[in-house]
Amino acid sequence: MKARLSIDKEYVIGTVDERIYGSFIEHLGRAVYGGIYEPGHPKADGDGFRRDVLDLVRELRVPIVRYPGGNYVSSFRWEDSVGPAELRPRRLDLAWRSVEPNAFGLAEFARWAAAADTRIMYAINLGTRGIDAARNVVEYCNHPGGSYWSDLRREHGSRDPFGIKLWCLGNEMDGPWQVGQKTPDEYGRIAYETAKAIKLFDPALELVACGSSNNEMPSFPHWEATVLDHCYDSVDYLSLHNYLNNYTDDLPTFLASSLGMDAFIDSVVSTCDFVMAKKRSKKRMMLSFDEWNVWFHSKAADAKNEPWQVGPHLLEDVYTFEDALVVGCLVNSLLRHADRVKVACLAQLVNVIAPIMTDNGGSAWRQTIYWPFYYASKYGRGTSMSVKVDSSAYENETYGEVPFLDASAVLSEDGATLSLFCVNRAKEPMELDLRAAGYEGLKLVEAFELKHGDLKAANTAVEPDKVATRVLDVGKGEGAVILSPLSYTCLRFALGRQ
Ligand code: AHR
């Protein structure tokens, strides 16, 4: 099988905002307790942060981490998460029906984020709370001192403000599962008023309004249009969430699901632009795809979970090789929309539907989905280039015509390297015919491949590297490029002198 991939140096999608390689830590399951934080673990540092987990997070180079939820945030009192840990209340978290001891809170997360070399994207509770709690937490986090909340932070031991720039105005407020679900008008109004208060404090802060929880919500995209009618001028991003599954064990449909992600993004872009036109606005709304991943393996086990535990085993999907192929396609979809998607969070980061897993008291390892995310995060910074794929295709009931090749391309910030991220959806090898206009002297210098004979192969504590990438021999970089059957490949080309 042959596939042609045409790119032209003149055809640019947009600058890749590095924040599309963001992730997410929620107070859910073992993300915090037993994940990033486990005092007493042999690898824990003085703060109780697991150093083995920190190493993997740093290796993944996530520039932002959304926190502290998720559904958790909608009945969360931020005041419970600050001050001396021994005085913080234990609370029942209604979202995940767990006990939250608040042993790890805001200051701990700020310290962890610094150690992980990342920044915080903080979600505010607009479910059970409102403008007052929102403005107070912003003041607590960001004001240097000389006011009630900023002085309280200093009293609590954090002299310097946390300097959080990016704020989510609630989470999935359209969802019936949310504590404090809202109609689009109710949410649009509260989002607008909260945004107003936050921007009065500091107009440079960036705000994300909640879009629909997914594109199958009955109110999608009416929700987006109505919410933006209220707050278009006051917010900077609209959120998208999407989780994919393969319950029916239907590989062709599962592998094609990035076409659904492309269509979802396109329809949200259209809705935002409709509101822009309606308002005669000059501002173009940007998107925050702040929850995306594959999520289904753990649902049956979670249905049997005993409530009211601290750090229960919840949402612990063990990812397979085929999940990694899908995640490779999803990252490509984000890159193909780099002009509008400026923030994205792989949900989540540790233990909970995550690229990194741990055993309590034991080791930490990389799940299969770690790899496509790792290569994109490492080599996919710079300019996203338009890619025209001409490959044969298969017909799919859900997605129509699906090309066997899925690809994205990024020109590095220094303009010296072109990276291609390719998924071969076919069960046979694919010869790549790369037509690159304006890139003289292009030479393949490195290639990394993820493939496995067993689509259901997974990494575990016992076999942490069962599914791992291998470096391909590219010789002098002049031979044909062959993508293995059902594989993910990252190809790196050096540009000759221009
Ligand atoms: O990431 C898990 C959950 O999925 C989040 O808490 C929620 O926002 C979404 O429904």
CSV table of C-alpha atoms in Angstrom, one decimal, residues 39 42 44 68 75 109 112 141 167 175 178 184 221 247 295 301-302 316 320 345 381 405 415 448 459:
chain,number,residue,atom,x,y,z
A,39,PRO,CA,4.3,10.0,52.1
A,42,PRO,CA,10.5,4.7,49.5
A,44,ALA,CA,8.8,10.0,48.3
A,68,PRO,CA,-8.4,20.0,41.3
A,75,SER,CA,-19.1,20.6,45.3
A,109,PHE,CA,-0.2,21.3,44.5
A,112,TRP,CA,4.3,19.8,43.2
A,141,CYS,CA,-3.6,32.6,44.9
A,167,TRP,CA,-8.8,29.5,35.2
A,175,GLY,CA,-24.1,17.5,32.8
A,178,GLN,CA,-22.8,17.5,38.0
A,184,PRO,CA,-27.2,27.3,29.4
A,221,PRO,CA,-24.3,23.0,20.3
A,247,TYR,CA,-16.9,-1.4,24.0
A,295,TRP,CA,-11.9,5.8,28.8
A,301,ALA,CA,-15.1,-2.4,37.9
A,302,ASP,CA,-16.0,1.1,39.0
A,316,GLU,CA,-7.9,2.8,36.4
A,320,THR,CA,-3.7,-1.5,25.3
A,345,CYS,CA,-5.4,18.3,28.7
A,381,ARG,CA,6.3,22.2,19.2
A,405,LEU,CA,-3.1,7.1,7.0
A,415,GLY,CA,12.9,25.8,11.6
A,448,PHE,CA,10.6,6.1,16.4
A,459,ASN,CA,2.1,-2.5,30.1
